[in-house]
Structures are given as structure tokens and as C-alpha cells.
mmCIF file of C-alpha atoms and ligand atoms in Angstrom:
data_model
loop_
_atom_site.group_PDB
_atom_site.id
_atom_site.type_symbol
_atom_site.label_atom_id
_atom_site.label_comp_id
_atom_site.label_asym_id
_atom_site.label_seq_id
_atom_site.Cartn_x
_atom_site.Cartn_y
_atom_site.Cartn_z
ATOM 1 C CA MET A 1 7.993 -4.729 -20.322
ATOM 2 C CA SER A 2 8.188 -6.642 -17.064
ATOM 3 C CA ASP A 3 11.102 -4.442 -16.016
ATOM 4 C CA GLU A 4 9.282 -1.161 -16.605
ATOM 5 C CA PRO A 5 8.176 0.292 -13.280
ATOM 6 C CA TYR A 6 4.394 0.452 -12.849
ATOM 7 C CA LEU A 7 4.731 3.519 -10.637
ATOM 8 C CA VAL A 8 7.205 6.379 -11.095
ATOM 9 C CA ILE A 9 7.311 9.407 -8.772
ATOM 10 C CA ASN A 10 9.483 12.372 -9.775
ATOM 11 C CA ASP A 11 10.413 15.172 -7.391
ATOM 12 C CA LEU A 12 7.044 15.174 -5.619
ATOM 13 C CA THR A 13 6.207 17.910 -3.119
ATOM 14 C CA ALA A 14 2.944 18.042 -1.140
ATOM 15 C CA GLY A 15 1.379 19.185 2.110
ATOM 16 C CA TYR A 16 -1.808 20.478 3.628
ATOM 17 C CA GLY A 17 -1.703 24.136 2.620
ATOM 18 C CA GLY A 18 1.128 25.239 4.943
ATOM 19 C CA PRO A 19 4.799 24.432 4.428
ATOM 20 C CA PRO A 20 5.394 21.229 2.463
ATOM 21 C CA ILE A 21 5.251 17.998 4.467
ATOM 22 C CA ILE A 22 7.058 15.926 1.835
ATOM 23 C CA GLU A 23 9.572 17.500 -0.494
ATOM 24 C CA GLY A 24 11.324 16.373 -3.646
ATOM 25 C CA ILE A 25 10.441 12.693 -3.332
ATOM 26 C CA SER A 26 11.353 10.382 -6.213
ATOM 27 C CA LEU A 27 10.732 6.661 -6.275
ATOM 28 C CA GLU A 28 9.794 3.706 -8.451
ATOM 29 C CA ALA A 29 7.749 0.567 -7.876
ATOM 30 C CA ARG A 30 8.105 -2.450 -10.138
ATOM 31 C CA PRO A 31 5.643 -5.210 -11.000
ATOM 32 C CA GLY A 32 5.840 -8.325 -8.848
ATOM 33 C CA ALA A 33 7.878 -6.509 -6.218
ATOM 34 C CA ILE A 34 7.298 -5.070 -2.763
ATOM 35 C CA THR A 35 8.574 -1.518 -2.481
ATOM 36 C CA ALA A 36 8.743 -0.324 1.111
ATOM 37 C CA ILE A 37 8.598 3.225 2.400
ATOM 38 C CA VAL A 38 9.868 3.266 5.970
ATOM 39 C CA GLY A 39 10.721 5.972 8.439
ATOM 40 C CA PRO A 40 9.912 7.338 11.878
ATOM 41 C CA ASN A 41 6.622 8.613 13.183
ATOM 42 C CA GLY A 42 5.584 11.829 11.446
ATOM 43 C CA ALA A 43 8.167 11.494 8.645
ATOM 44 C CA GLY A 44 5.449 12.063 6.049
ATOM 45 C CA LYS A 45 4.892 8.480 4.898
ATOM 46 C CA SER A 46 1.095 8.706 4.921
ATOM 47 C CA THR A 47 1.214 12.144 3.292
ATOM 48 C CA LEU A 48 3.354 10.702 0.482
ATOM 49 C CA MET A 49 0.848 7.888 -0.015
ATOM 50 C CA LYS A 50 -2.031 10.375 -0.102
ATOM 51 C CA ALA A 51 -0.182 12.525 -2.644
ATOM 52 C CA ILE A 52 0.403 9.476 -4.855
ATOM 53 C CA ALA A 53 -3.189 8.265 -4.416
ATOM 54 C CA GLY A 54 -4.860 11.577 -5.290
ATOM 55 C CA VAL A 55 -6.168 12.294 -1.791
ATOM 56 C CA VAL A 56 -3.793 15.236 -1.344
ATOM 57 C CA ARG A 57 -2.935 17.318 -4.397
ATOM 58 C CA PRO A 58 0.833 17.606 -4.970
ATOM 59 C CA SER A 59 2.130 21.192 -5.307
ATOM 60 C CA SER A 60 4.843 20.075 -7.719
ATOM 61 C CA GLY A 61 6.373 16.973 -9.219
ATOM 62 C CA GLU A 62 4.965 14.102 -11.204
ATOM 63 C CA VAL A 63 3.194 10.769 -10.658
ATOM 64 C CA LYS A 64 3.154 8.218 -13.498
ATOM 65 C CA VAL A 65 1.240 4.945 -13.547
ATOM 66 C CA CYS A 66 2.227 2.495 -16.282
ATOM 67 C CA GLY A 67 3.803 5.329 -18.267
ATOM 68 C CA GLN A 68 0.803 7.677 -18.028
ATOM 69 C CA VAL A 69 1.014 10.924 -16.088
ATOM 70 C CA THR A 70 -1.646 10.889 -13.355
ATOM 71 C CA THR A 71 -0.450 13.790 -11.162
ATOM 72 C CA GLY A 72 -3.339 15.587 -9.468
ATOM 73 C CA LEU A 73 -6.038 13.164 -10.649
ATOM 74 C CA SER A 74 -8.678 12.329 -8.049
ATOM 75 C CA ALA A 75 -8.527 8.985 -6.269
ATOM 76 C CA ASP A 76 -11.603 7.939 -8.222
ATOM 77 C CA LYS A 77 -9.982 8.546 -11.621
ATOM 78 C CA LEU A 78 -6.761 6.908 -10.497
ATOM 79 C CA VAL A 79 -8.583 3.610 -9.995
ATOM 80 C CA ARG A 80 -9.206 3.567 -13.750
ATOM 81 C CA HIS A 81 -5.486 4.052 -14.327
ATOM 82 C CA GLY A 82 -4.687 0.990 -12.242
ATOM 83 C CA MET A 83 -4.028 2.425 -8.797
ATOM 84 C CA ALA A 84 -5.564 1.140 -5.569
ATOM 85 C CA TYR A 85 -4.996 2.743 -2.184
ATOM 86 C CA VAL A 86 -5.565 1.198 1.232
ATOM 87 C CA PRO A 87 -5.427 4.013 3.813
ATOM 88 C CA GLN A 88 -3.941 3.676 7.290
ATOM 89 C CA VAL A 89 -7.311 4.112 9.009
ATOM 90 C CA ALA A 90 -10.981 3.833 7.999
ATOM 91 C CA ASN A 91 -10.142 1.425 5.197
ATOM 92 C CA VAL A 92 -13.401 -0.592 5.171
ATOM 93 C CA PHE A 93 -17.095 0.220 5.612
ATOM 94 C CA PRO A 94 -17.803 -1.245 9.077
ATOM 95 C CA SER A 95 -21.571 -1.627 8.741
ATOM 96 C CA LEU A 96 -21.401 -3.312 5.313
ATOM 97 C CA THR A 97 -20.762 -7.025 5.050
ATOM 98 C CA VAL A 98 -17.509 -8.443 3.727
ATOM 99 C CA VAL A 99 -19.056 -9.236 0.365
ATOM 100 C CA GLU A 100 -20.652 -5.771 0.133
ATOM 101 C CA ASN A 101 -17.268 -4.184 0.827
ATOM 102 C CA LEU A 102 -15.772 -6.265 -1.982
ATOM 103 C CA GLU A 103 -18.597 -5.330 -4.364
ATOM 104 C CA MET A 104 -17.957 -1.643 -3.611
ATOM 105 C CA GLY A 105 -14.300 -2.183 -4.474
ATOM 106 C CA GLY A 106 -15.390 -3.542 -7.839
ATOM 107 C CA TYR A 107 -17.798 -0.714 -8.651
ATOM 108 C CA ASN A 108 -15.852 0.322 -11.734
ATOM 109 C CA ARG A 109 -15.736 -3.178 -13.237
ATOM 110 C CA LYS A 110 -17.881 -3.846 -16.258
ATOM 111 C CA SER A 111 -18.062 -7.563 -15.494
ATOM 112 C CA GLY A 112 -16.510 -10.359 -13.528
ATOM 113 C CA VAL A 113 -17.356 -9.110 -10.041
ATOM 114 C CA ARG A 114 -18.376 -12.603 -8.827
ATOM 115 C CA GLU A 115 -15.314 -14.217 -10.384
ATOM 116 C CA ARG A 116 -12.968 -11.633 -8.919
ATOM 117 C CA ILE A 117 -14.499 -12.075 -5.453
ATOM 118 C CA GLU A 118 -13.903 -15.830 -5.794
ATOM 119 C CA GLU A 119 -10.244 -15.216 -6.726
ATOM 120 C CA LEU A 120 -9.817 -12.966 -3.715
ATOM 121 C CA TYR A 121 -11.385 -15.556 -1.399
ATOM 122 C CA GLU A 122 -8.662 -17.908 -2.644
ATOM 123 C CA LEU A 123 -6.012 -15.321 -1.829
ATOM 124 C CA PHE A 124 -7.578 -14.346 1.537
ATOM 125 C CA PRO A 125 -9.276 -17.541 2.809
ATOM 126 C CA ASP A 126 -10.460 -15.954 6.082
ATOM 127 C CA LEU A 127 -12.880 -13.779 4.145
ATOM 128 C CA ARG A 128 -15.031 -16.514 2.632
ATOM 129 C CA PRO A 129 -16.619 -17.802 5.870
ATOM 130 C CA ALA A 130 -17.095 -14.174 6.969
ATOM 131 C CA ALA A 131 -18.762 -13.093 3.705
ATOM 132 C CA ARG A 132 -22.149 -12.205 5.239
ATOM 133 C CA ARG A 133 -20.802 -10.622 8.413
ATOM 134 C CA PRO A 134 -20.504 -6.865 8.879
ATOM 135 C CA ALA A 135 -16.884 -5.773 8.539
ATOM 136 C CA ARG A 136 -16.980 -4.336 12.050
ATOM 137 C CA THR A 137 -17.141 -7.886 13.486
ATOM 138 C CA LEU A 138 -13.792 -8.870 11.906
ATOM 139 C CA SER A 139 -10.509 -8.880 13.829
ATOM 140 C CA GLY A 140 -8.056 -6.067 13.083
ATOM 141 C CA GLY A 141 -5.972 -8.385 10.912
ATOM 142 C CA GLN A 142 -8.984 -9.650 8.976
ATOM 143 C CA ARG A 143 -10.197 -6.110 8.462
ATOM 144 C CA ASN A 144 -6.867 -5.140 6.929
ATOM 145 C CA MET A 145 -7.034 -8.195 4.688
ATOM 146 C CA LEU A 146 -10.521 -7.134 3.606
ATOM 147 C CA ALA A 147 -9.210 -3.639 2.895
ATOM 148 C CA MET A 148 -6.475 -5.074 0.667
ATOM 149 C CA ALA A 149 -8.924 -7.414 -1.054
ATOM 150 C CA ARG A 150 -11.278 -4.502 -1.651
ATOM 151 C CA GLY A 151 -8.430 -2.555 -3.274
ATOM 152 C CA LEU A 152 -7.603 -5.551 -5.443
ATOM 153 C CA MET A 153 -11.200 -5.800 -6.734
ATOM 154 C CA SER A 154 -10.341 -3.244 -9.428
ATOM 155 C CA ASP A 155 -7.427 -5.371 -10.760
ATOM 156 C CA PRO A 156 -4.876 -2.652 -9.979
ATOM 157 C CA LYS A 157 -1.343 -2.536 -11.327
ATOM 158 C CA VAL A 158 -0.226 -0.619 -8.234
ATOM 159 C CA LEU A 159 -1.451 -1.347 -4.697
ATOM 160 C CA LEU A 160 -0.576 1.259 -2.058
ATOM 161 C CA VAL A 161 -0.929 -0.032 1.517
ATOM 162 C CA ASP A 162 -0.414 2.254 4.508
ATOM 163 C CA GLU A 163 0.671 0.450 7.711
ATOM 164 C CA PRO A 164 -1.145 -2.847 7.220
ATOM 165 C CA THR A 165 0.176 -4.281 10.485
ATOM 166 C CA ALA A 166 -0.099 -1.248 12.801
ATOM 167 C CA GLY A 167 -0.988 -2.238 16.345
ATOM 168 C CA MET A 168 -1.237 -5.939 15.552
ATOM 169 C CA ALA A 169 -0.103 -8.935 17.575
ATOM 170 C CA PRO A 170 2.959 -10.615 15.964
ATOM 171 C CA LYS A 171 0.890 -13.641 14.899
ATOM 172 C CA PHE A 172 -1.514 -11.488 12.867
ATOM 173 C CA GLU A 173 1.337 -9.350 11.593
ATOM 174 C CA ALA A 174 2.948 -12.463 10.107
ATOM 175 C CA ALA A 175 -0.331 -13.464 8.439
ATOM 176 C CA VAL A 176 -0.785 -10.036 6.876
ATOM 177 C CA TRP A 177 2.763 -10.124 5.488
ATOM 178 C CA GLN A 178 2.172 -13.588 4.097
ATOM 179 C CA HIS A 179 -0.783 -12.183 2.163
ATOM 180 C CA ILE A 180 1.175 -9.198 0.905
ATOM 181 C CA VAL A 181 3.798 -11.610 -0.415
ATOM 182 C CA GLN A 182 1.040 -13.557 -2.201
ATOM 183 C CA VAL A 183 -0.288 -10.357 -3.766
ATOM 184 C CA ARG A 184 3.225 -9.626 -5.042
ATOM 185 C CA GLN A 185 3.195 -13.033 -6.734
ATOM 186 C CA THR A 186 0.181 -11.979 -8.811
ATOM 187 C CA GLY A 187 2.415 -9.387 -10.502
ATOM 188 C CA VAL A 188 1.077 -6.283 -8.771
ATOM 189 C CA ALA A 189 3.530 -3.525 -7.812
ATOM 190 C CA VAL A 190 2.964 -3.372 -4.049
ATOM 191 C CA VAL A 191 3.999 -0.233 -2.167
ATOM 192 C CA VAL A 192 3.931 -0.678 1.609
ATOM 193 C CA VAL A 193 4.411 2.002 4.232
ATOM 194 C CA GLU A 194 5.585 0.756 7.620
ATOM 195 C CA GLN A 195 7.051 1.983 10.879
ATOM 196 C CA ASN A 196 8.501 -1.418 11.758
ATOM 197 C CA THR A 197 11.528 -1.093 9.527
ATOM 198 C CA ARG A 198 13.331 -4.314 10.333
ATOM 199 C CA ARG A 199 10.311 -6.550 9.828
ATOM 200 C CA THR A 200 9.425 -4.733 6.607
ATOM 201 C CA LEU A 201 12.929 -5.124 5.210
ATOM 202 C CA THR A 202 12.692 -8.898 5.566
ATOM 203 C CA HIS A 203 9.878 -8.896 2.993
ATOM 204 C CA ALA A 204 10.609 -5.937 0.740
ATOM 205 C CA ASP A 205 12.508 -6.032 -2.540
ATOM 206 C CA TRP A 206 13.515 -2.375 -2.333
ATOM 207 C CA ALA A 207 13.173 0.277 0.362
ATOM 208 C CA TYR A 208 13.115 4.048 0.668
ATOM 209 C CA VAL A 209 13.856 5.669 4.020
ATOM 210 C CA LEU A 210 11.848 8.829 4.601
ATOM 211 C CA VAL A 211 13.006 11.293 7.270
ATOM 212 C CA LEU A 212 11.416 14.700 7.855
ATOM 213 C CA GLY A 213 9.599 14.589 4.535
ATOM 214 C CA ARG A 214 12.715 13.843 2.519
ATOM 215 C CA ASN A 215 13.990 10.665 0.949
ATOM 216 C CA ARG A 216 17.115 10.166 3.045
ATOM 217 C CA LEU A 217 18.279 6.989 1.321
ATOM 218 C CA SER A 218 17.179 3.929 -0.608
ATOM 219 C CA GLY A 219 18.487 0.503 -1.415
ATOM 220 C CA SER A 220 17.901 -3.202 -1.314
ATOM 221 C CA PRO A 221 17.102 -4.521 2.162
ATOM 222 C CA ALA A 222 20.454 -6.348 2.193
ATOM 223 C CA GLN A 223 22.328 -3.112 1.436
ATOM 224 C CA LEU A 224 20.484 -1.211 4.149
ATOM 225 C CA LEU A 225 20.783 -3.950 6.786
ATOM 226 C CA ASN A 226 24.507 -4.431 6.121
ATOM 227 C CA ASP A 227 25.319 -0.779 6.658
ATOM 228 C CA GLU A 228 26.059 -0.302 10.355
ATOM 229 C CA GLU A 229 25.489 3.429 10.262
ATOM 230 C CA VAL A 230 22.149 3.042 8.488
ATOM 231 C CA VAL A 231 21.076 0.399 11.003
ATOM 232 C CA ALA A 232 22.130 2.554 13.959
ATOM 233 C CA LEU A 233 20.389 5.671 12.651
ATOM 234 C CA TYR A 234 17.240 4.388 10.962
ATOM 235 C CA ILE A 235 16.604 0.733 11.661
ATOM 236 C CA GLY A 236 17.600 -0.089 15.209
ATOM 237 C CA GLY A 237 17.978 -3.505 16.764
ATOM 238 C CA GLY A 238 14.414 -4.469 17.640
ATOM 239 C CA ALA A 239 12.302 -6.967 15.776
HETATM 240 N N1 LIG B 1 -4.555 16.403 7.559
HETATM 241 C C1 LIG B 1 -3.441 17.021 7.965
HETATM 242 N N2 LIG B 1 -3.401 18.380 8.079
HETATM 243 C C2 LIG B 1 -2.286 19.010 8.484
HETATM 244 N N3 LIG B 1 -1.135 18.395 8.821
HETATM 245 C C3 LIG B 1 -1.110 17.050 8.752
HETATM 246 C C4 LIG B 1 -2.255 16.302 8.325
HETATM 247 N N4 LIG B 1 -1.929 14.988 8.338
HETATM 248 C C5 LIG B 1 -0.647 14.925 8.751
HETATM 249 N N5 LIG B 1 -0.155 16.158 8.991
HETATM 250 C C6 LIG B 1 1.212 16.471 9.448
HETATM 251 O O1 LIG B 1 2.122 15.977 8.483
HETATM 252 C C7 LIG B 1 3.290 15.436 9.108
HETATM 253 C C8 LIG B 1 3.533 14.043 8.555
HETATM 254 O O2 LIG B 1 2.424 13.213 8.909
HETATM 255 P P1 LIG B 1 2.195 11.802 8.250
HETATM 256 O O3 LIG B 1 0.919 11.280 8.792
HETATM 257 O O4 LIG B 1 2.350 11.900 6.781
HETATM 258 O O5 LIG B 1 3.443 11.000 8.841
HETATM 259 P P2 LIG B 1 3.702 9.429 8.919
HETATM 260 O O6 LIG B 1 5.115 9.227 8.529
HETATM 261 O O7 LIG B 1 2.657 8.699 8.163
HETATM 262 O O8 LIG B 1 3.542 9.150 10.469
HETATM 263 P P3 LIG B 1 3.018 7.817 11.221
HETATM 264 O O9 LIG B 1 4.185 6.895 11.238
HETATM 265 O O10 LIG B 1 2.694 8.322 12.592
HETATM 266 O O11 LIG B 1 1.835 7.282 10.496
HETATM 267 C C9 LIG B 1 3.046 15.495 10.589
HETATM 268 O O12 LIG B 1 3.738 16.607 11.104
HETATM 269 C C10 LIG B 1 1.553 15.711 10.723
HETATM 270 O O13 LIG B 1 1.241 16.477 11.863
HETATM 271 MG MG1 LIG B 2 1.250 7.281 8.651
#
């Protein structure tokens, strides 16, 4: 069971009504692993996440969560199937407090909201002292942690996170990654989209490289980083 992927994408094509933005994408994400989707600006990473998360309706292909076909289901229904999605922007309610944001994330729970919030304060210690503050007063890094914690309120099997470290100072970037690694340890299948390929590969268990809406290649970070051509074309030398 533990080896069965929690998320399986087969030949997924999606866009915004015009020509497809992503085409023929297949990937898997396993429990207790970080699966990275990397690639240049405009490659279609966010569109792929939206197509998986039910924000954009795929025109063909299949999405399966824990063996169940969920293609085309709304984001709301997908939560019940064990999917949580943290978008690249607008991922918290700025005027609501931290605890209110967490409660919203747990809206579909029948019980255990308090207990789950406590567990998430353990995982994201910065949030506890900020519980009664509006989310807008948090730093960018803390806000992204709140967004992840909010997604985790529903006890998802699959957590999709779009660019959790975008525009962050290296210190905060490191803290966010540390938290993502801790979420992996809880057995969730974490799917992370990032532009900073090299940094992402140091944390990921498996990576897919997206270029112009297509899955150009995939492999373990070690495989990708040891291939000079791959590094020259898609990864580069920077940190
Ligand atoms: N709502 C939309 N309507 C129409 N086209 C869109 C929309 N959102 C994105 N696109 C187009 O889809 C393409 C892929 O965009 P997407 O945001 O998926 O890329 P990305 O890889 O996430 O880029 P970034 O690294 O900048 O976040 C781009 O050409 C973009 O202009
Ligand atoms: Mg994006």
C-alpha cells in the first residue's frame, strides 16, 4: 500500500479555452515523498496544478487520487477525496485571523478541528503566537506557512503547493523548505512547483521538468543533477 502513488496523472491536457497550455502530462506522487515540478517561467506549471486541483477543467486525460478517478471534479469536491491545493497567489484570507483561516480550512471536518489546529501549531510553531492576528500582518514566509497549514486542515493525502518560496529572502526560503520536509514526514504526498530548480532538487525525491507545457524529462534529483546536458539546459549553475 505504502508504495501505491496517492496521485496519478495520465496524459493530461488543459488550457484556458484557446490552444492547450499543458499537453499530455503524466506524473505520479507517492506518500511520504516530495514530487517537484520545475521549469522556466510560463512553462505551464501553475496551469498543471490548477488542472489537477479542479480549478481549470482538463480537456482530456485523467487525474486519480488514491485510486479514484477525480478528473474534472471541482476543487471543493476534491477536498473530500483527499486533495489540498495551495495556490501561487491569494492563498490566505488577509482580513481573517490565523485561527479563522485554519478553521475555514477545516470546514469539511465533522470533528477534531481544535485538535487538528493544535497539531498544525506543532508543525508550524510561528502560527501559534500569531493566532489572533489578521493574516495580512504576517510576513510573506509566515503567510505561506499559514496557507500550507490551512490546506492540511482537511487531512489531505495529496498537498499541491505552487511556488511556496517565490520572492522570499533565502533565510525564509530555508524555513519554508524545512516545513515542507516535515509535512512529507507525516506521510502526505507533497507536490511542489518551483522556479528555483537547483534548490528544489536538493529537497525533492523525484522531479519532472516542464518546458512549453510538455513534460520534457523526469528523474531523481541525483540523476538530473549528474547529467551535464540537463544541468546546462534546464538547471543552470545558480543557487
Ligand atoms: N488565466 C489565464 N488565461 C489565459 N492564459 C493564461 C492564464 N493563466 C496563464 N495563462 C498562460 O498560460 C501559460 C502558462 O502559464 P502558467 O502560469 O501556467 O506558467 P508557470 O510555469 O506557472 O509560470 P511562472 O513560473 O511564471 O509561475 C502562459 O503563457 C500564460 O500566459
Ligand atoms: Mg506559476
